[in-house]
Amino acid sequence: MISSADLVLRNKVIDTLRGFLRRRGYLEVDTPIRLPVLIPEGNIEPVQSGEFFLQTSPEICMKRLLAHGHDRLFQIGHCFRKNERGRYHLPEFAMLEWYRAGADYRDLMSETETMVRDVFRAVKPFNTGLPRRFSKITVAEAFSRFTATPAIDAVAAGDFDRLLVDEVEPGLKGMGSVFLYDYPAELASLARLRPDDPRMAERFELYINGVELVNGFSELTDAGEQRQRFTVEIAAGGGAMPEAFLADLENLGPAAGAALGLDRLVMLAADAASIDRVVAFAPEDI
Amino acid sequence: MYSASDLRKGLKLMLDGDPYIITDFEFSKPGKGQSLYRCKMRNLLSGNSTVRTFRSNDKFEPAPLEERDMQFLYAQGNEYNFMDQENYEQIAMERELLGEAVNFMIDNMEVKVLFYDGRPIDITLPIFVNLTVTQADPWAKGDTSGTDTKPVTVETGYELQVPPFIEEGQKIQIDTRSGEYMTRVKE
């Protein structure tokens, strides 16, 4: 269970994020969390709720609102993913997602850095705990620096995730605050591919002291290509085609979005070793 | 069969033909990636530790282990003899298998013996045992200069640090997990 001090700290983190996004013209929204169809993602197991599912992220609804002409949106809410439990994982966790029309993943990397800095300044006024500049490293560079296998080969061998967790992430830990970016195309089913190198997707992850905190990308806005990628995901892992989402995607212009693990940000702000320490109640405490 | 989501600290399973216990466990899942289960595991036969990372579709055989309530009868040279509390069957274990446990074992003590494939491989002692102090320096009353502990030897030959008021012939309680003094036992 959370301490009084950390409950106050958590509130301050949330306030700071809200203030930051509002100042930048983002509109806060709250979309349904019980959904009849989710984005098909093979590695995420949803929780059934009657005929519906609990959202695994608010992405589907947020991008539909974006397609309906709302240019800057954010949402803070809970997401549900079955069987995810560990020092950094809860099956119900808090997430901040924000979307911006006309932006790409580079714009969001820079916005993410400013936002995270703002939070650290608000909660750790005498010691920001952050370097003066966040560094950046492509996935390809990180794999060649920290592993013996090129990233593309690791994907082909089905060994990307293990090498990432066992060898790359410990290396990133030593780099403080670092954006890992340009993921192999196979690992970003909703992201736009790089126009100059379609083997790479415009996706990034921010790691702070080895903790994966923010995932963002330039949105794939080609509904036809998105349908093809979903077809592959559904064949591999099941699920249904999100038709309403694909219909709205036809009207979506260039945009980028990112998701921040709110509980993990509070962990970093509180120097907590486990996610259990920064939520009101861990599943075992309820 | 266990699946990866059953993995947790303390689980015993077969790996590469040997029984292992998971001594440390960490779940991880890179964004958009697979669930990974990193386990630090100790081989229950050799005692060696290893770290392995498993995926959600990995499956494991439970280790054919059985724990039986037994009584420690006596030690003869290198052999420690135990009797099954249910069927009175007697077994002997070599001292090397028992490790530090021999520091806390006295005749007639009740223990749990772990069997793998029918042969004893390890024992679990009660968490607290009461042992008699067989050797202790007398306590110089009013001595405020010294440290607040002194070494004593107990009936098994084990030596540990205790408060200075403990005297020869007294019984003390020891935590078998840490080997440390807990309290004086009043008879």
Short mmCIF file of C-alpha atoms in Angstrom, two decimals:
data_model
loop_
_atom_site.label_atom_id
_atom_site.label_comp_id
_atom_site.label_asym_id
_atom_site.label_seq_id
_atom_site.Cartn_x
_atom_site.Cartn_y
_atom_site.Cartn_z
CA MET A 1 0.00 0.00 0.00
CA ILE A 2 1.12 3.52 -0.77
CA SER A 3 2.51 5.85 1.91
CA SER A 4 0.86 9.23 2.57
CA ALA A 5 3.92 11.00 1.18
CA ASP A 6 3.84 8.98 -2.03
CA LEU A 7 0.10 9.49 -2.43
CA VAL A 8 0.72 13.24 -2.35
CA LEU A 9 3.70 12.83 -4.70
CA ARG A 10 1.57 10.83 -7.13
CA ASN A 11 -1.03 13.57 -7.15
CA LYS A 12 1.64 16.16 -7.81
CA VAL A 13 2.99 14.15 -10.76
CA ILE A 14 -0.51 13.92 -12.26
CA ASP A 15 -1.18 17.64 -11.67
CA THR A 16 2.09 18.56 -13.33
CA LEU A 17 1.38 16.40 -16.39
CA ARG A 18 -2.12 17.90 -16.73
CA GLY A 19 -0.82 21.45 -16.34
CA PHE A 20 1.92 20.86 -18.90
CA LEU A 21 -0.43 19.45 -21.54
CA ARG A 22 -3.16 22.05 -20.94
CA ARG A 23 -0.64 24.88 -21.32
CA ARG A 24 0.24 23.39 -24.68
CA GLY A 25 -3.38 23.41 -25.82
CA TYR A 26 -4.17 19.73 -25.27
CA LEU A 27 -7.78 18.81 -24.48
CA GLU A 28 -8.34 16.21 -21.76
CA VAL A 29 -10.84 13.52 -22.78
CA ASP A 30 -12.31 10.42 -21.19
CA THR A 31 -13.33 7.66 -23.55
CA PRO A 32 -15.12 4.35 -22.79
CA ILE A 33 -12.97 1.74 -21.10
CA ARG A 34 -15.25 -1.21 -22.01
CA LEU A 35 -14.89 -1.80 -25.72
CA PRO A 36 -16.51 -4.32 -28.09
CA VAL A 37 -13.32 -4.64 -30.13
CA LEU A 38 -9.69 -3.88 -29.37
CA ILE A 39 -6.63 -3.23 -31.47
CA PRO A 40 -5.34 -6.72 -32.30
CA GLU A 41 -1.93 -7.01 -30.64
CA GLY A 42 -0.50 -10.52 -30.34
CA ASN A 43 1.51 -9.91 -27.19
CA ILE A 44 -1.26 -8.29 -25.15
CA GLU A 45 -3.92 -10.40 -23.46
CA PRO A 46 -7.13 -8.47 -22.78
CA VAL A 47 -9.54 -8.91 -19.87
CA GLN A 48 -13.07 -9.90 -20.87
CA SER A 49 -15.94 -7.88 -19.39
CA GLY A 50 -19.26 -9.45 -20.35
CA GLU A 51 -19.52 -9.26 -24.13
CA PHE A 52 -16.89 -6.51 -24.09
CA PHE A 53 -13.22 -6.13 -23.24
CA LEU A 54 -11.53 -3.75 -20.84
CA GLN A 55 -9.29 -1.40 -22.76
CA THR A 56 -5.64 -2.39 -23.07
CA SER A 57 -4.97 1.24 -24.01
CA PRO A 58 -7.22 4.18 -25.00
CA GLU A 59 -5.55 4.32 -28.43
CA ILE A 60 -8.53 3.20 -30.52
CA CYS A 61 -10.89 5.89 -29.18
CA MET A 62 -8.30 8.65 -29.01
CA LYS A 63 -7.26 8.20 -32.64
CA ARG A 64 -10.89 8.22 -33.73
CA LEU A 65 -11.39 11.56 -31.95
CA LEU A 66 -8.22 12.81 -33.61
CA ALA A 67 -9.62 11.77 -37.00
CA HIS A 68 -12.77 13.75 -36.16
CA GLY A 69 -10.72 16.92 -36.09
CA HIS A 70 -9.57 17.33 -32.47
CA ASP A 71 -5.91 18.18 -32.95
CA ARG A 72 -4.44 17.85 -29.47
CA LEU A 73 -5.83 15.31 -27.02
CA PHE A 74 -4.76 13.61 -23.85
CA GLN A 75 -6.22 11.09 -21.45
CA ILE A 76 -5.17 9.75 -18.06
CA GLY A 77 -6.85 6.49 -17.27
CA HIS A 78 -6.52 2.85 -16.34
CA CYS A 79 -5.65 0.06 -18.75
CA PHE A 80 -5.94 -3.69 -18.24
CA ARG A 81 -3.61 -6.42 -19.44
CA LYS A 82 -3.94 -9.97 -18.22
CA ASN A 83 -0.99 -11.85 -16.68
CA GLU A 84 1.31 -8.84 -16.49
CA ARG A 85 2.66 -8.74 -12.97
CA GLY A 86 6.14 -7.86 -11.83
CA ARG A 87 8.27 -5.15 -10.31
CA TYR A 88 7.27 -2.81 -13.16
CA HIS A 89 3.95 -4.39 -14.15
CA LEU A 90 0.40 -4.41 -12.86
CA PRO A 91 -2.54 -6.06 -14.62
CA GLU A 92 -4.39 -2.75 -14.03
CA PHE A 93 -2.16 0.26 -14.47
CA ALA A 94 -2.44 3.99 -15.06
CA MET A 95 -1.47 5.45 -18.40
CA LEU A 96 -1.19 8.89 -19.93
CA GLU A 97 -1.72 8.96 -23.67
CA TRP A 98 -1.46 12.06 -25.79
CA TYR A 99 -1.91 12.67 -29.52
CA ARG A 100 -1.00 15.58 -31.72
CA ALA A 101 -2.06 16.23 -35.30
CA GLY A 102 0.66 17.41 -37.67
CA ALA A 103 3.47 16.03 -35.50
CA ASP A 104 5.87 13.15 -35.99
CA TYR A 105 7.83 10.97 -33.57
CA ARG A 106 10.74 13.42 -33.40
CA ASP A 107 8.39 16.20 -32.26
CA LEU A 108 7.03 13.89 -29.58
CA MET A 109 10.49 12.85 -28.39
CA SER A 110 11.31 16.47 -27.75
CA GLU A 111 7.92 17.12 -26.12
CA THR A 112 8.35 14.01 -23.95
CA GLU A 113 11.74 15.23 -22.74
CA THR A 114 10.35 18.64 -21.78
CA MET A 115 7.35 17.08 -20.04
CA VAL A 116 9.38 14.55 -18.01
CA ARG A 117 11.78 17.32 -17.01
CA ASP A 118 8.84 19.43 -15.87
CA VAL A 119 7.62 16.61 -13.63
CA PHE A 120 11.06 16.02 -12.10
CA ARG A 121 11.48 19.75 -11.48
CA ALA A 122 8.11 19.86 -9.71
CA VAL A 123 8.69 16.88 -7.43
CA LYS A 124 12.45 16.99 -6.93
CA PRO A 125 13.24 20.72 -6.84
CA PHE A 126 16.76 20.40 -5.47
CA ASN A 127 17.86 17.44 -7.49
CA THR A 128 16.23 16.86 -10.83
CA GLY A 129 17.95 13.48 -11.12
CA LEU A 130 18.01 13.98 -14.88
CA PRO A 131 20.94 14.70 -17.19
CA ARG A 132 21.11 18.05 -18.99
CA ARG A 133 20.22 16.41 -22.25
CA PHE A 134 18.51 13.10 -22.98
CA SER A 135 20.54 10.97 -25.36
CA LYS A 136 19.27 9.10 -28.39
CA ILE A 137 20.26 5.79 -29.87
CA THR A 138 18.68 3.83 -32.71
CA VAL A 139 17.64 0.24 -32.10
CA ALA A 140 20.24 -0.88 -34.66
CA GLU A 141 23.03 1.01 -32.86
CA ALA A 142 21.94 -0.26 -29.45
CA PHE A 143 21.96 -3.88 -30.63
CA SER A 144 25.39 -3.52 -32.20
CA ARG A 145 26.73 -1.85 -29.07
CA PHE A 146 25.25 -4.18 -26.45
CA THR A 147 24.68 -7.53 -28.21
CA ALA A 148 26.43 -9.80 -30.70
CA THR A 149 23.34 -9.93 -32.94
CA PRO A 150 22.11 -7.25 -35.37
CA ALA A 151 18.56 -6.12 -34.48
CA ILE A 152 17.14 -7.26 -37.84
CA ASP A 153 18.60 -10.77 -37.35
CA ALA A 154 17.25 -10.87 -33.80
CA VAL A 155 13.75 -10.14 -35.11
CA ALA A 156 14.08 -12.85 -37.79
CA ALA A 157 15.22 -15.36 -35.14
CA GLY A 158 12.36 -14.43 -32.78
CA ASP A 159 14.95 -13.42 -30.19
CA PHE A 160 14.55 -9.62 -30.23
CA ASP A 161 12.63 -9.25 -26.97
CA ARG A 162 14.94 -11.52 -24.99
CA LEU A 163 18.08 -9.76 -26.21
CA LEU A 164 16.43 -6.40 -25.54
CA VAL A 165 15.62 -7.32 -21.96
CA ASP A 166 18.77 -9.34 -21.14
CA GLU A 167 21.44 -7.29 -22.91
CA VAL A 168 20.22 -3.98 -24.35
CA GLU A 169 18.19 -2.71 -21.40
CA PRO A 170 21.05 -3.19 -18.89
CA GLY A 171 23.22 -1.19 -21.32
CA LEU A 172 20.61 1.56 -21.59
CA LYS A 173 20.47 1.70 -17.80
CA GLY A 174 24.02 3.01 -17.86
CA MET A 175 22.97 5.79 -20.25
CA GLY A 176 20.58 7.51 -17.83
CA SER A 177 17.79 9.09 -19.88
CA VAL A 178 17.80 7.78 -23.43
CA PHE A 179 15.46 7.49 -26.37
CA LEU A 180 15.66 4.18 -28.19
CA TYR A 181 14.21 4.82 -31.66
CA ASP A 182 13.69 3.51 -35.19
CA TYR A 183 12.31 0.06 -34.40
CA PRO A 184 12.26 -2.81 -36.90
CA ALA A 185 8.99 -2.50 -38.87
CA GLU A 186 7.65 -5.81 -37.50
CA LEU A 187 7.61 -4.37 -33.97
CA ALA A 188 5.35 -1.39 -34.56
CA SER A 189 2.07 -2.46 -36.11
CA LEU A 190 0.45 0.98 -35.73
CA ALA A 191 3.43 3.14 -36.66
CA ARG A 192 4.39 4.78 -39.92
CA LEU A 193 7.45 3.35 -41.67
CA ARG A 194 10.41 5.57 -42.43
CA PRO A 195 9.94 6.88 -45.98
CA ASP A 196 13.69 6.49 -46.68
CA ASP A 197 13.97 3.00 -45.12
CA PRO A 198 10.73 1.02 -44.88
CA ARG A 199 12.44 -1.70 -42.80
CA MET A 200 12.28 0.77 -39.92
CA ALA A 201 9.23 2.21 -38.16
CA GLU A 202 9.10 5.72 -36.68
CA ARG A 203 8.73 4.50 -33.13
CA PHE A 204 10.57 5.41 -29.93
CA GLU A 205 10.78 4.34 -26.31
CA LEU A 206 12.12 6.56 -23.55
CA TYR A 207 14.19 4.72 -20.92
CA ILE A 208 15.12 6.42 -17.67
CA ASN A 209 17.68 4.53 -15.60
CA GLY A 210 16.73 1.34 -17.42
CA VAL A 211 12.98 1.80 -16.84
CA GLU A 212 10.90 1.85 -20.01
CA LEU A 213 8.66 4.89 -19.51
CA VAL A 214 7.19 6.21 -22.76
CA ASN A 215 6.33 4.54 -26.06
CA GLY A 216 5.51 6.81 -29.00
CA PHE A 217 5.34 6.83 -32.75
CA SER A 218 4.33 8.60 -35.92
CA GLU A 219 0.88 7.21 -36.60
CA LEU A 220 0.25 4.98 -39.57
CA THR A 221 -2.62 6.79 -41.34
CA ASP A 222 -2.94 4.53 -44.37
CA ALA A 223 -6.11 2.55 -43.59
CA GLY A 224 -5.39 -0.06 -46.27
CA GLU A 225 -1.94 -0.84 -44.90
CA GLN A 226 -3.28 -0.82 -41.34
CA ARG A 227 -5.91 -3.42 -42.32
CA GLN A 228 -3.20 -5.63 -43.81
CA ARG A 229 -1.09 -5.42 -40.64
CA PHE A 230 -4.13 -6.21 -38.46
CA THR A 231 -4.89 -9.22 -40.67
CA VAL A 232 -1.42 -10.58 -39.87
CA GLU A 233 -1.85 -9.89 -36.11
CA ILE A 234 -5.31 -11.53 -36.05
CA ALA A 235 -4.03 -14.60 -37.91
CA ALA A 236 -1.24 -14.98 -35.34
CA GLY A 237 -2.99 -14.03 -32.11
CA GLY A 238 -6.75 -13.82 -32.70
CA GLY A 239 -9.09 -10.88 -32.18
CA ALA A 240 -11.48 -9.06 -34.49
CA MET A 241 -10.98 -6.35 -37.11
CA PRO A 242 -11.69 -2.91 -35.60
CA GLU A 243 -13.80 -1.70 -38.54
CA ALA A 244 -15.03 1.60 -37.05
CA PHE A 245 -11.45 2.53 -36.24
CA LEU A 246 -10.28 1.71 -39.78
CA ALA A 247 -13.16 3.75 -41.24
CA ASP A 248 -12.13 6.80 -39.21
CA LEU A 249 -8.46 6.26 -40.01
CA GLU A 250 -9.31 7.24 -43.63
CA ASN A 251 -9.80 10.80 -42.35
CA LEU A 252 -6.68 11.01 -40.21
CA GLY A 253 -3.90 13.31 -41.39
CA PRO A 254 -0.29 13.11 -40.22
CA ALA A 255 -0.15 12.72 -36.45
CA ALA A 256 1.89 11.25 -33.65
CA GLY A 257 0.99 9.83 -30.27
CA ALA A 258 2.67 8.53 -27.16
CA ALA A 259 1.82 6.59 -24.02
CA LEU A 260 3.48 7.13 -20.66
CA GLY A 261 3.36 4.60 -17.82
CA LEU A 262 2.15 6.87 -15.05
CA ASP A 263 2.89 4.44 -12.22
CA ARG A 264 6.46 4.03 -13.47
CA LEU A 265 6.94 7.80 -13.61
CA VAL A 266 5.82 8.01 -9.99
CA MET A 267 8.26 5.15 -9.19
CA LEU A 268 11.10 7.19 -10.66
CA ALA A 269 9.96 10.34 -8.86
CA ALA A 270 9.68 8.48 -5.55
CA ASP A 271 12.81 6.33 -6.06
CA ALA A 272 10.56 3.32 -5.46
CA ALA A 273 11.97 -0.14 -6.19
CA SER A 274 8.56 -1.65 -6.93
CA ILE A 275 5.41 -0.43 -8.67
CA ASP A 276 3.44 -1.76 -5.67
CA ARG A 277 4.76 1.16 -3.63
CA VAL A 278 3.24 3.89 -5.78
CA VAL A 279 -0.34 2.70 -6.37
CA ALA A 280 -3.09 3.04 -3.78
CA PHE A 281 -3.51 -0.73 -3.68
CA ALA A 282 -1.57 -3.47 -5.46
CA PRO A 283 -3.80 -6.37 -6.64
CA GLU A 284 -2.79 -8.47 -3.61
CA ASP A 285 -3.80 -5.62 -1.23
CA ILE A 286 -7.35 -5.19 -2.48
CA MET B 1 3.13 -29.44 -16.42
CA TYR B 2 3.83 -25.86 -15.42
CA SER B 3 3.50 -22.99 -17.87
CA ALA B 4 5.52 -19.80 -17.70
CA SER B 5 2.80 -17.93 -15.83
CA ASP B 6 3.19 -20.46 -12.97
CA LEU B 7 6.82 -19.47 -12.46
CA ARG B 8 7.50 -17.81 -9.13
CA LYS B 9 10.03 -17.73 -6.35
CA GLY B 10 10.22 -21.08 -4.55
CA LEU B 11 8.79 -23.20 -7.41
CA LYS B 12 10.64 -26.48 -8.01
CA LEU B 13 10.85 -27.80 -11.54
CA MET B 14 12.92 -29.90 -13.93
CA LEU B 15 15.38 -28.23 -16.27
CA ASP B 16 17.82 -30.08 -18.55
CA GLY B 17 17.13 -33.28 -16.59
CA ASP B 18 17.90 -31.88 -13.12
CA PRO B 19 15.61 -30.59 -10.35
CA TYR B 20 15.86 -26.84 -9.73
CA ILE B 21 14.33 -24.36 -7.32
CA ILE B 22 13.63 -20.77 -8.43
CA THR B 23 15.43 -18.48 -5.99
CA ASP B 24 14.72 -15.16 -7.68
CA PHE B 25 12.10 -14.23 -10.24
CA GLU B 26 11.48 -11.22 -12.41
CA PHE B 27 8.70 -10.65 -14.93
CA SER B 28 9.50 -8.35 -17.79
CA LYS B 29 7.79 -7.33 -20.98
CA PRO B 30 9.26 -4.79 -23.34
CA GLY B 31 6.66 -2.41 -24.86
CA LYS B 32 4.70 -4.24 -27.57
CA GLY B 33 6.88 -7.28 -26.92
CA GLN B 34 6.56 -10.76 -25.45
CA SER B 35 6.29 -11.57 -21.78
CA LEU B 36 9.63 -12.78 -20.44
CA TYR B 37 10.25 -14.60 -17.20
CA ARG B 38 13.77 -14.28 -15.87
CA CYS B 39 14.57 -16.85 -13.22
CA LYS B 40 17.57 -17.31 -11.00
CA MET B 41 17.55 -21.02 -10.24
CA ARG B 42 19.54 -23.35 -8.03
CA ASN B 43 20.26 -26.92 -9.06
CA LEU B 44 19.05 -29.00 -6.12
CA LEU B 45 21.63 -31.70 -6.76
CA SER B 46 24.81 -29.71 -7.43
CA GLY B 47 23.87 -26.50 -5.61
CA ASN B 48 25.01 -24.44 -8.61
CA SER B 49 22.97 -21.37 -9.59
CA THR B 50 22.07 -20.24 -13.08
CA VAL B 51 19.98 -17.45 -14.64
CA ARG B 52 17.55 -18.32 -17.43
CA THR B 53 14.96 -16.32 -19.33
CA PHE B 54 11.76 -18.11 -20.38
CA ARG B 55 8.87 -17.12 -22.67
CA SER B 56 5.14 -17.44 -22.20
CA ASN B 57 4.84 -20.60 -24.31
CA ASP B 58 7.58 -22.49 -22.42
CA LYS B 59 6.43 -25.52 -20.43
CA PHE B 60 8.07 -27.26 -17.48
CA GLU B 61 7.82 -30.61 -15.75
CA PRO B 62 7.40 -30.41 -12.00
CA ALA B 63 10.38 -31.91 -10.20
CA PRO B 64 9.51 -35.35 -8.70
CA LEU B 65 10.25 -34.17 -5.19
CA GLU B 66 8.72 -35.36 -1.98
CA GLU B 67 9.13 -33.96 1.50
CA ARG B 68 8.84 -36.35 4.43
CA ASP B 69 8.65 -35.69 8.17
CA MET B 70 11.58 -37.46 9.78
CA GLN B 71 13.38 -37.59 13.07
CA PHE B 72 17.14 -37.13 13.28
CA LEU B 73 18.36 -40.15 15.25
CA TYR B 74 22.13 -39.83 15.58
CA ALA B 75 25.31 -39.16 13.67
CA GLN B 76 27.95 -41.82 13.21
CA GLY B 77 31.11 -40.49 11.68
CA ASN B 78 30.13 -38.92 8.37
CA GLU B 79 26.68 -40.50 8.32
CA TYR B 80 23.57 -38.85 9.68
CA ASN B 81 20.68 -41.20 10.38
CA PHE B 82 16.99 -40.30 10.15
CA MET B 83 13.75 -42.16 10.74
CA ASP B 84 10.48 -41.65 8.86
CA GLN B 85 7.80 -40.55 11.35
CA GLU B 86 5.10 -42.51 9.54
CA ASN B 87 6.58 -45.84 8.50
CA TYR B 88 9.69 -45.90 10.77
CA GLU B 89 11.93 -46.52 7.75
CA GLN B 90 15.51 -45.40 8.42
CA ILE B 91 17.82 -43.61 6.03
CA ALA B 92 21.34 -42.21 6.18
CA MET B 93 22.60 -38.98 4.63
CA GLU B 94 26.19 -37.91 4.19
CA ARG B 95 27.38 -34.84 6.03
CA GLU B 96 28.20 -32.94 2.81
CA LEU B 97 24.54 -33.03 1.78
CA LEU B 98 23.48 -31.36 5.00
CA GLY B 99 25.76 -28.34 4.75
CA GLU B 100 25.34 -25.83 7.56
CA ALA B 101 22.34 -27.70 8.99
CA VAL B 102 24.71 -29.90 11.03
CA ASN B 103 25.43 -26.85 13.20
CA PHE B 104 21.93 -27.00 14.62
CA MET B 105 21.05 -30.70 14.67
CA ILE B 106 20.65 -32.57 17.93
CA ASP B 107 19.46 -36.14 18.45
CA ASN B 108 15.69 -36.70 18.15
CA MET B 109 15.10 -33.37 16.37
CA GLU B 110 12.18 -33.37 13.91
CA VAL B 111 13.13 -32.26 10.40
CA LYS B 112 11.77 -32.41 6.87
CA VAL B 113 13.80 -34.44 4.40
CA LEU B 114 13.53 -33.69 0.69
CA PHE B 115 13.63 -36.72 -1.62
CA TYR B 116 14.32 -36.56 -5.34
CA ASP B 117 13.49 -39.72 -7.25
CA GLY B 118 13.45 -41.65 -3.99
CA ARG B 119 16.79 -40.47 -2.62
CA PRO B 120 17.31 -37.83 0.09
CA ILE B 121 18.95 -34.64 -1.21
CA ASP B 122 18.28 -31.95 1.39
CA ILE B 123 16.75 -31.28 4.78
CA THR B 124 14.77 -28.41 6.27
CA LEU B 125 15.21 -27.67 9.95
CA PRO B 126 12.72 -26.02 12.27
CA ILE B 127 13.24 -22.24 12.01
CA PHE B 128 14.12 -22.00 15.72
CA VAL B 129 16.11 -24.56 17.72
CA ASN B 130 17.08 -24.57 21.40
CA LEU B 131 20.68 -25.59 22.09
CA THR B 132 22.70 -25.83 25.29
CA VAL B 133 25.76 -23.64 25.72
CA THR B 134 28.73 -25.88 26.41
CA GLN B 135 31.45 -23.30 26.58
CA ALA B 136 31.32 -19.61 27.56
CA ASP B 137 33.62 -17.13 29.22
CA PRO B 138 32.20 -15.88 32.53
CA TRP B 139 30.52 -12.50 32.48
CA ALA B 140 32.52 -9.86 34.34
CA LYS B 141 29.76 -7.83 35.98
CA GLY B 142 30.17 -4.11 35.68
CA ASP B 143 32.42 -4.49 32.67
CA THR B 144 31.25 -1.58 30.56
CA SER B 145 34.37 -1.34 28.44
CA GLY B 146 33.82 -4.47 26.36
CA THR B 147 31.59 -5.09 23.39
CA ASP B 148 27.98 -6.07 23.89
CA THR B 149 28.43 -9.65 22.65
CA LYS B 150 30.76 -12.54 23.35
CA PRO B 151 31.44 -15.86 21.58
CA VAL B 152 30.07 -19.13 22.97
CA THR B 153 30.03 -22.72 21.77
CA VAL B 154 26.85 -24.82 21.79
CA GLU B 155 26.42 -28.60 22.10
CA THR B 156 26.76 -29.19 18.35
CA GLY B 157 30.19 -27.51 18.34
CA TYR B 158 28.79 -24.43 16.58
CA GLU B 159 30.19 -21.08 17.72
CA LEU B 160 28.18 -17.85 17.71
CA GLN B 161 27.94 -14.38 19.25
CA VAL B 162 25.55 -13.90 22.18
CA PRO B 163 24.86 -11.22 24.82
CA PRO B 164 27.41 -11.26 27.65
CA PHE B 165 24.95 -12.51 30.32
CA ILE B 166 24.66 -15.99 28.71
CA GLU B 167 26.42 -18.61 30.77
CA GLU B 168 27.64 -22.16 30.33
CA GLY B 169 24.86 -24.75 30.76
CA GLN B 170 22.07 -22.36 29.71
CA LYS B 171 19.82 -23.00 26.72
CA ILE B 172 19.56 -20.45 23.94
CA GLN B 173 17.29 -20.17 20.92
CA ILE B 174 18.95 -19.88 17.52
CA ASP B 175 17.44 -18.94 14.15
CA THR B 176 18.58 -21.73 11.80
CA ARG B 177 18.18 -19.51 8.70
CA SER B 178 20.71 -16.94 9.83
CA GLY B 179 22.54 -18.95 12.52
CA GLU B 180 22.02 -16.04 14.90
CA TYR B 181 21.15 -15.90 18.60
CA MET B 182 17.49 -15.06 19.29
CA THR B 183 16.85 -15.31 23.03
CA ARG B 184 17.68 -17.13 26.24
CA VAL B 185 15.39 -20.09 26.94
CA LYS B 186 14.03 -20.31 30.47
CA GLU B 187 13.75 -23.93 31.64
#
